[in-house]
PDB file of C-alpha atoms in Angstrom:
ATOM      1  CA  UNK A   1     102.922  92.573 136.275  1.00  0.00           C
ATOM      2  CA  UNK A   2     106.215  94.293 135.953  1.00  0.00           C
ATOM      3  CA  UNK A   3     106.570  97.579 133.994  1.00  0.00           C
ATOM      4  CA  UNK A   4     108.353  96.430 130.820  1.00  0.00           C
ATOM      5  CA  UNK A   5     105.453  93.737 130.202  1.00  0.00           C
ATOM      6  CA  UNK A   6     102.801  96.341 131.013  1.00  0.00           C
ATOM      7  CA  UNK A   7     104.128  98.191 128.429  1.00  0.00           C
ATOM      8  CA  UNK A   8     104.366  95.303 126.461  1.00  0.00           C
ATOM      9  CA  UNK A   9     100.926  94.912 126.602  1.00  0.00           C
ATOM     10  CA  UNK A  10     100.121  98.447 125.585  1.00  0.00           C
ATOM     11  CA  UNK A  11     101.979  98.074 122.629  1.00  0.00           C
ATOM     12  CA  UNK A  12     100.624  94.981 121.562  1.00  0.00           C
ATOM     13  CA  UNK A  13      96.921  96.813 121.728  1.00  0.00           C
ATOM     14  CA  UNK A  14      98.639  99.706 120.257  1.00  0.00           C
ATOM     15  CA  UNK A  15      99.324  97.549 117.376  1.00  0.00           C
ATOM     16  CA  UNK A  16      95.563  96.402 117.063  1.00  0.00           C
ATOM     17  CA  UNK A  17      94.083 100.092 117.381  1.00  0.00           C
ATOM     18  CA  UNK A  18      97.084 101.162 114.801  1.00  0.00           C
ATOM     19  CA  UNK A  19      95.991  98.876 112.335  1.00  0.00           C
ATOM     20  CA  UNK A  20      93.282 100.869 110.840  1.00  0.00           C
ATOM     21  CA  UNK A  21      94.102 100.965 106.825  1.00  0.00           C
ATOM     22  CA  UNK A  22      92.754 103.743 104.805  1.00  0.00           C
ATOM     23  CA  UNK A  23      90.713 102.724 101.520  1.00  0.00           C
ATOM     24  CA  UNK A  24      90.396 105.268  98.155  1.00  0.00           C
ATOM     25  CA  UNK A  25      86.743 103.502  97.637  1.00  0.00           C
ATOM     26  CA  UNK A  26      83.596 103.464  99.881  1.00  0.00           C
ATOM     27  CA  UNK A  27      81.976 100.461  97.792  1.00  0.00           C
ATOM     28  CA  UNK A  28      83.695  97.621 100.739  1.00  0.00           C
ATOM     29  CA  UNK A  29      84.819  96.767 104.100  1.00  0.00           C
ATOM     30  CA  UNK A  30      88.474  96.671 104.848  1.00  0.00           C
ATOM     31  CA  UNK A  31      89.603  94.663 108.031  1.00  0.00           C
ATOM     32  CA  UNK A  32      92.670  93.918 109.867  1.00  0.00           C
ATOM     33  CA  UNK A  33      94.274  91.353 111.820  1.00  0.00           C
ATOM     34  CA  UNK A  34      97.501  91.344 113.682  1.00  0.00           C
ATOM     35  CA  UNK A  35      98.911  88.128 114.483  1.00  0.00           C
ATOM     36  CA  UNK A  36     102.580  86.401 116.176  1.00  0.00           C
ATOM     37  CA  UNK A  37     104.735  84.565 113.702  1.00  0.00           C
ATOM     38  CA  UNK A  38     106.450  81.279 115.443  1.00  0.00           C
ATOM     39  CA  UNK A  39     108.858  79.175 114.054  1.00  0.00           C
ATOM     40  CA  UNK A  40     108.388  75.399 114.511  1.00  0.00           C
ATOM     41  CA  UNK A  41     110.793  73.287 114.532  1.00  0.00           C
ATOM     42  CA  UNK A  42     111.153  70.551 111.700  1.00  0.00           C
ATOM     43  CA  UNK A  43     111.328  66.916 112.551  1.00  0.00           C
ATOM     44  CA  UNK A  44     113.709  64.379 110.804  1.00  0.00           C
ATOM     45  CA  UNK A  45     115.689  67.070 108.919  1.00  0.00           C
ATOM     46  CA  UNK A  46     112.527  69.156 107.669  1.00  0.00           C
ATOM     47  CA  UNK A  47     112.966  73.014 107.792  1.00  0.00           C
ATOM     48  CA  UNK A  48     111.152  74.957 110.693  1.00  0.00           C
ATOM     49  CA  UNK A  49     107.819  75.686 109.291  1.00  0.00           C
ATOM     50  CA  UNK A  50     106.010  79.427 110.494  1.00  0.00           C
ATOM     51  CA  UNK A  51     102.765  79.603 112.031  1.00  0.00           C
ATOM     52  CA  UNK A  52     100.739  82.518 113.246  1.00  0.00           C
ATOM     53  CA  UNK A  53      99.080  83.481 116.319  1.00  0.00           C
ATOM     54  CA  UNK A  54      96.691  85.905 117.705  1.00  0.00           C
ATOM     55  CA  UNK A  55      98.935  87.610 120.422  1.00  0.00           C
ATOM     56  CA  UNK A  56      97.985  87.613 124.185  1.00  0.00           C
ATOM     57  CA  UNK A  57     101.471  89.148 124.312  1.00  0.00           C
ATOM     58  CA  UNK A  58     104.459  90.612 122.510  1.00  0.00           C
ATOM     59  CA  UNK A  59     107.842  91.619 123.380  1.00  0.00           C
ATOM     60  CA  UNK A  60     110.956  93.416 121.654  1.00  0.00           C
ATOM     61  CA  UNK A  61     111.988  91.843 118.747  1.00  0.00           C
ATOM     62  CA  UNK A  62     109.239  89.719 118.008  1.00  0.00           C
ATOM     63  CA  UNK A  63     107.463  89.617 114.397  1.00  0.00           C
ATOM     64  CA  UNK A  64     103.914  90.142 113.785  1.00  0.00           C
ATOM     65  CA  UNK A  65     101.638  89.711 110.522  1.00  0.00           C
ATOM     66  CA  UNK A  66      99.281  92.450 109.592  1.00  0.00           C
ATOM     67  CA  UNK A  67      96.549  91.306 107.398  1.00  0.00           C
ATOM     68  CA  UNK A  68      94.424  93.679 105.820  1.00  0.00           C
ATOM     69  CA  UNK A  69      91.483  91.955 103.775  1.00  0.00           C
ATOM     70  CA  UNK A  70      88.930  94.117 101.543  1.00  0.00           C
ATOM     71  CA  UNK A  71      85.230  92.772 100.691  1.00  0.00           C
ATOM     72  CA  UNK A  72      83.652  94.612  97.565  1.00  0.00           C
ATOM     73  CA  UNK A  73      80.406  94.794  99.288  1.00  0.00           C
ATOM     74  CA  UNK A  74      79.076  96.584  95.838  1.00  0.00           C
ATOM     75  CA  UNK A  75      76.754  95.283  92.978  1.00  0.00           C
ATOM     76  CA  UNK A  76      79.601  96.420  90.541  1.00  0.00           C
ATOM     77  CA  UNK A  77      83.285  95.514  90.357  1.00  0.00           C
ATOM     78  CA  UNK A  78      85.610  98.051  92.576  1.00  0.00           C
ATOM     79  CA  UNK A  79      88.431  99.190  90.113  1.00  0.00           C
ATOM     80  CA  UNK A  80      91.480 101.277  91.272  1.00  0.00           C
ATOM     81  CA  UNK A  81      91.245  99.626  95.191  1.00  0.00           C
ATOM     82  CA  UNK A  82      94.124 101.477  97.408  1.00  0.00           C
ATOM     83  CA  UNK A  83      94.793 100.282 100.535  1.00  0.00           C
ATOM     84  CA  UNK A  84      97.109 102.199 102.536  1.00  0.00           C
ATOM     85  CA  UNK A  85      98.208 101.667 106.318  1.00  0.00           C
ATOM     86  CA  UNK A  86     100.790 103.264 108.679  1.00  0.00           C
ATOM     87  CA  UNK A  87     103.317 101.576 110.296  1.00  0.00           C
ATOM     88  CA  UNK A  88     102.356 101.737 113.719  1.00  0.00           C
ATOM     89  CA  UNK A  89     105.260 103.370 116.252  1.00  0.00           C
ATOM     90  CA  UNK A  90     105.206  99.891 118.288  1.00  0.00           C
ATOM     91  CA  UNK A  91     106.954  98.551 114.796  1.00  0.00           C
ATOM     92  CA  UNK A  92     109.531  97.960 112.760  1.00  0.00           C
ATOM     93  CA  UNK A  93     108.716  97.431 109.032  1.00  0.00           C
ATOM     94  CA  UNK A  94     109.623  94.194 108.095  1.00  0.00           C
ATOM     95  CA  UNK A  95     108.648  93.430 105.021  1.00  0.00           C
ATOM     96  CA  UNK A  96     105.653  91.580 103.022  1.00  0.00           C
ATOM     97  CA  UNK A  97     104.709  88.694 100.998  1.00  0.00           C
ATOM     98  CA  UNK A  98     102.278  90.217  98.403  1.00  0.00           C
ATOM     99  CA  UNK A  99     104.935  92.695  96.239  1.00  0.00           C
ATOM    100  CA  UNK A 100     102.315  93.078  93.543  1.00  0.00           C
ATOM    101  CA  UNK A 101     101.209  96.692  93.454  1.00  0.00           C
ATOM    102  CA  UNK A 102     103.003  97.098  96.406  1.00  0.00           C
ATOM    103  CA  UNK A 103     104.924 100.387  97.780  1.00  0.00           C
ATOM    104  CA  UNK A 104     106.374 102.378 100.893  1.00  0.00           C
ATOM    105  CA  UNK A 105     106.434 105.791 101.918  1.00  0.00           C
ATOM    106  CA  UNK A 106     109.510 107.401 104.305  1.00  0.00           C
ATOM    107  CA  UNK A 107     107.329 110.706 104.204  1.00  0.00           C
ATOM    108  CA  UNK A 108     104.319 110.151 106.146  1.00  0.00           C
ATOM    109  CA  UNK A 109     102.065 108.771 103.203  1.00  0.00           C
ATOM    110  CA  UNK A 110     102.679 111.498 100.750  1.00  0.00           C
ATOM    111  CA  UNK A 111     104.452 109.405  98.090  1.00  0.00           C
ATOM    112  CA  UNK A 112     105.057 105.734  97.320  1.00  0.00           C
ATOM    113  CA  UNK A 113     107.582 103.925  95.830  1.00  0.00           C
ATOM    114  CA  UNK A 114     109.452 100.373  96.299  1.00  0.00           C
ATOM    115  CA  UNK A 115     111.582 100.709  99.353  1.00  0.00           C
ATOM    116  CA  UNK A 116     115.156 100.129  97.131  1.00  0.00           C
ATOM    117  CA  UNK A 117     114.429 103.926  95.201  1.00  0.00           C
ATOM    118  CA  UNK A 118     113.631 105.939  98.182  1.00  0.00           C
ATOM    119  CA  UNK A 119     116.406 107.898 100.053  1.00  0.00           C
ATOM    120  CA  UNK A 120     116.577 110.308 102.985  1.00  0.00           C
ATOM    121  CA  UNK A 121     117.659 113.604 102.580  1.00  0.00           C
ATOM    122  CA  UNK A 122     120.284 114.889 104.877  1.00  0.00           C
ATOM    123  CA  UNK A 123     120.930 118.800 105.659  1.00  0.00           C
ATOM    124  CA  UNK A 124     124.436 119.503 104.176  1.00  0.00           C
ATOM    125  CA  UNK A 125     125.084 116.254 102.754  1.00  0.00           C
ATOM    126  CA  UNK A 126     124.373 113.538 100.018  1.00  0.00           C
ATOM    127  CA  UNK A 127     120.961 111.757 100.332  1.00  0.00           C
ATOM    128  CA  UNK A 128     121.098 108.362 102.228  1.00  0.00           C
ATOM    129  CA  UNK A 129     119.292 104.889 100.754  1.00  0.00           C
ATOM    130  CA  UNK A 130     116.157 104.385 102.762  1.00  0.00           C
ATOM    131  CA  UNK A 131     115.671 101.513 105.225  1.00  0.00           C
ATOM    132  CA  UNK A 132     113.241  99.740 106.867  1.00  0.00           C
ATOM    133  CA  UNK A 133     113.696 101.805 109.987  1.00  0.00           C
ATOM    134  CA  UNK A 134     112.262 105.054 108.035  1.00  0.00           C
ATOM    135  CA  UNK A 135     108.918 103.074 106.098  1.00  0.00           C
ATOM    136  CA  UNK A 136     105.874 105.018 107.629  1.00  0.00           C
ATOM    137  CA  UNK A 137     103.477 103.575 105.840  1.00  0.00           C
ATOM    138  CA  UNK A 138     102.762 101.133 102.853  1.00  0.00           C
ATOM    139  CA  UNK A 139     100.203 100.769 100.282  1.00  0.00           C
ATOM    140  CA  UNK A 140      98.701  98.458  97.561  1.00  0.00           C
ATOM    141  CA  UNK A 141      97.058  99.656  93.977  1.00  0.00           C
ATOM    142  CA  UNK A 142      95.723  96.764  92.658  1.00  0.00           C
ATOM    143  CA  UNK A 143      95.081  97.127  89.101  1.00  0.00           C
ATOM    144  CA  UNK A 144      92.472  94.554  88.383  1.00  0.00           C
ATOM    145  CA  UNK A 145      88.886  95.025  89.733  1.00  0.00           C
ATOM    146  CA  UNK A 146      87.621  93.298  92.508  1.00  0.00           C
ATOM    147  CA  UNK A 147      84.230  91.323  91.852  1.00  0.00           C
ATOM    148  CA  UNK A 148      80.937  91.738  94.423  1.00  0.00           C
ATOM    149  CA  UNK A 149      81.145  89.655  97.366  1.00  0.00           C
ATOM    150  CA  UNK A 150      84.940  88.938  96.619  1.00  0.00           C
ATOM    151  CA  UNK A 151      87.888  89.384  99.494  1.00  0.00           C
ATOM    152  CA  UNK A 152      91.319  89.989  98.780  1.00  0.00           C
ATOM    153  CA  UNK A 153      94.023  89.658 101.666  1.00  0.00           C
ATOM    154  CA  UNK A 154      97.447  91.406 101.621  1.00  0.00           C
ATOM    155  CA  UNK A 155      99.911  91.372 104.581  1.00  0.00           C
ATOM    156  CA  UNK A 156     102.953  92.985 105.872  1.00  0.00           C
ATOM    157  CA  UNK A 157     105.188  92.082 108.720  1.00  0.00           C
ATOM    158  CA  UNK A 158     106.683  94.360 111.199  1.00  0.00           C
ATOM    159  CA  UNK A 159     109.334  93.526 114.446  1.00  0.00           C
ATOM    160  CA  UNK A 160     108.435  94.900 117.451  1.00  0.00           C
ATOM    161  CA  UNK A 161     110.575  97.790 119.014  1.00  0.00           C
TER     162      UNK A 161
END
């Protein structure tokens, strides 16, 4: 095994072990799953449909899912559910697909805001926008309870460095 896949490797576990979200309430479980996106090619004209793998490996520039699903394992519904999750150093940010009660921080987790009203300061001159490149971690508040026994799933993607 050469080097560069070796460390391939490692990064793809790193993104596993990395993928440990913090939760604001102890009444559920919260898990994660990291998986390959692959683009399939349409037949007779359709559009290339995306599915989603678990990884045996990953190189440069290819885009994972993180999943991060929360049981309310309480007898009561679990109001004011934050799940929060760093952006592992194996990864690019890359977006998600669940915006509601969605934000990023730049900062390390300190504050959280939708990636288009953050900027980066910059000794001795004017602020920069924030990109994708500087997201260290993103969260979901959800606002509505989550029953007993019920799961909710949220995702973000990231590209691998």
């Amino acid at each position: 095994m050469t080097g560069k896949r070796w460390g391939v490797l490692a990064a793809a576990t790193l993104l596993i072990a990395g993928a440990q979200p913090a939760l604001a309430q102890n009444t559920g479980a919260l898990t994660s799953k990291v998986e390959l996106e692959k683009s399939v090619p349409g037949r007779d004209g359709q559009a290339a449909t995306k599915t989603y793998l678990t990884p045996d490996v990953v190189v440069p520039g290819d885009r994972v899912r993180i999943s991060l699903a929360f049981t309310n394992n309480g007898s009561k519904p679990a109001s004011g559910v934050i799940i929060a999750n760093p952006i592992p150093q194996a990864l690019l940010f890359d977006g998600t697909d669940d915006p509601a009660g969605f934000g990023v921080s730049i900062d390390g987790g300190k504050q959280f805001a939708p990636l288009s009203e953050l900027s980066v300061p910059i000794d001795g001159a004017v602020p920069r926008a924030a990109t994708a490149a500087d997201v260290t971690h993103v969260r979901w508040k959800w606002t509505d309870a989550v029953a007993p026994g019920q799961t909710r799933t949220v995702a973000f993607f990231g590209r691998v460095r």
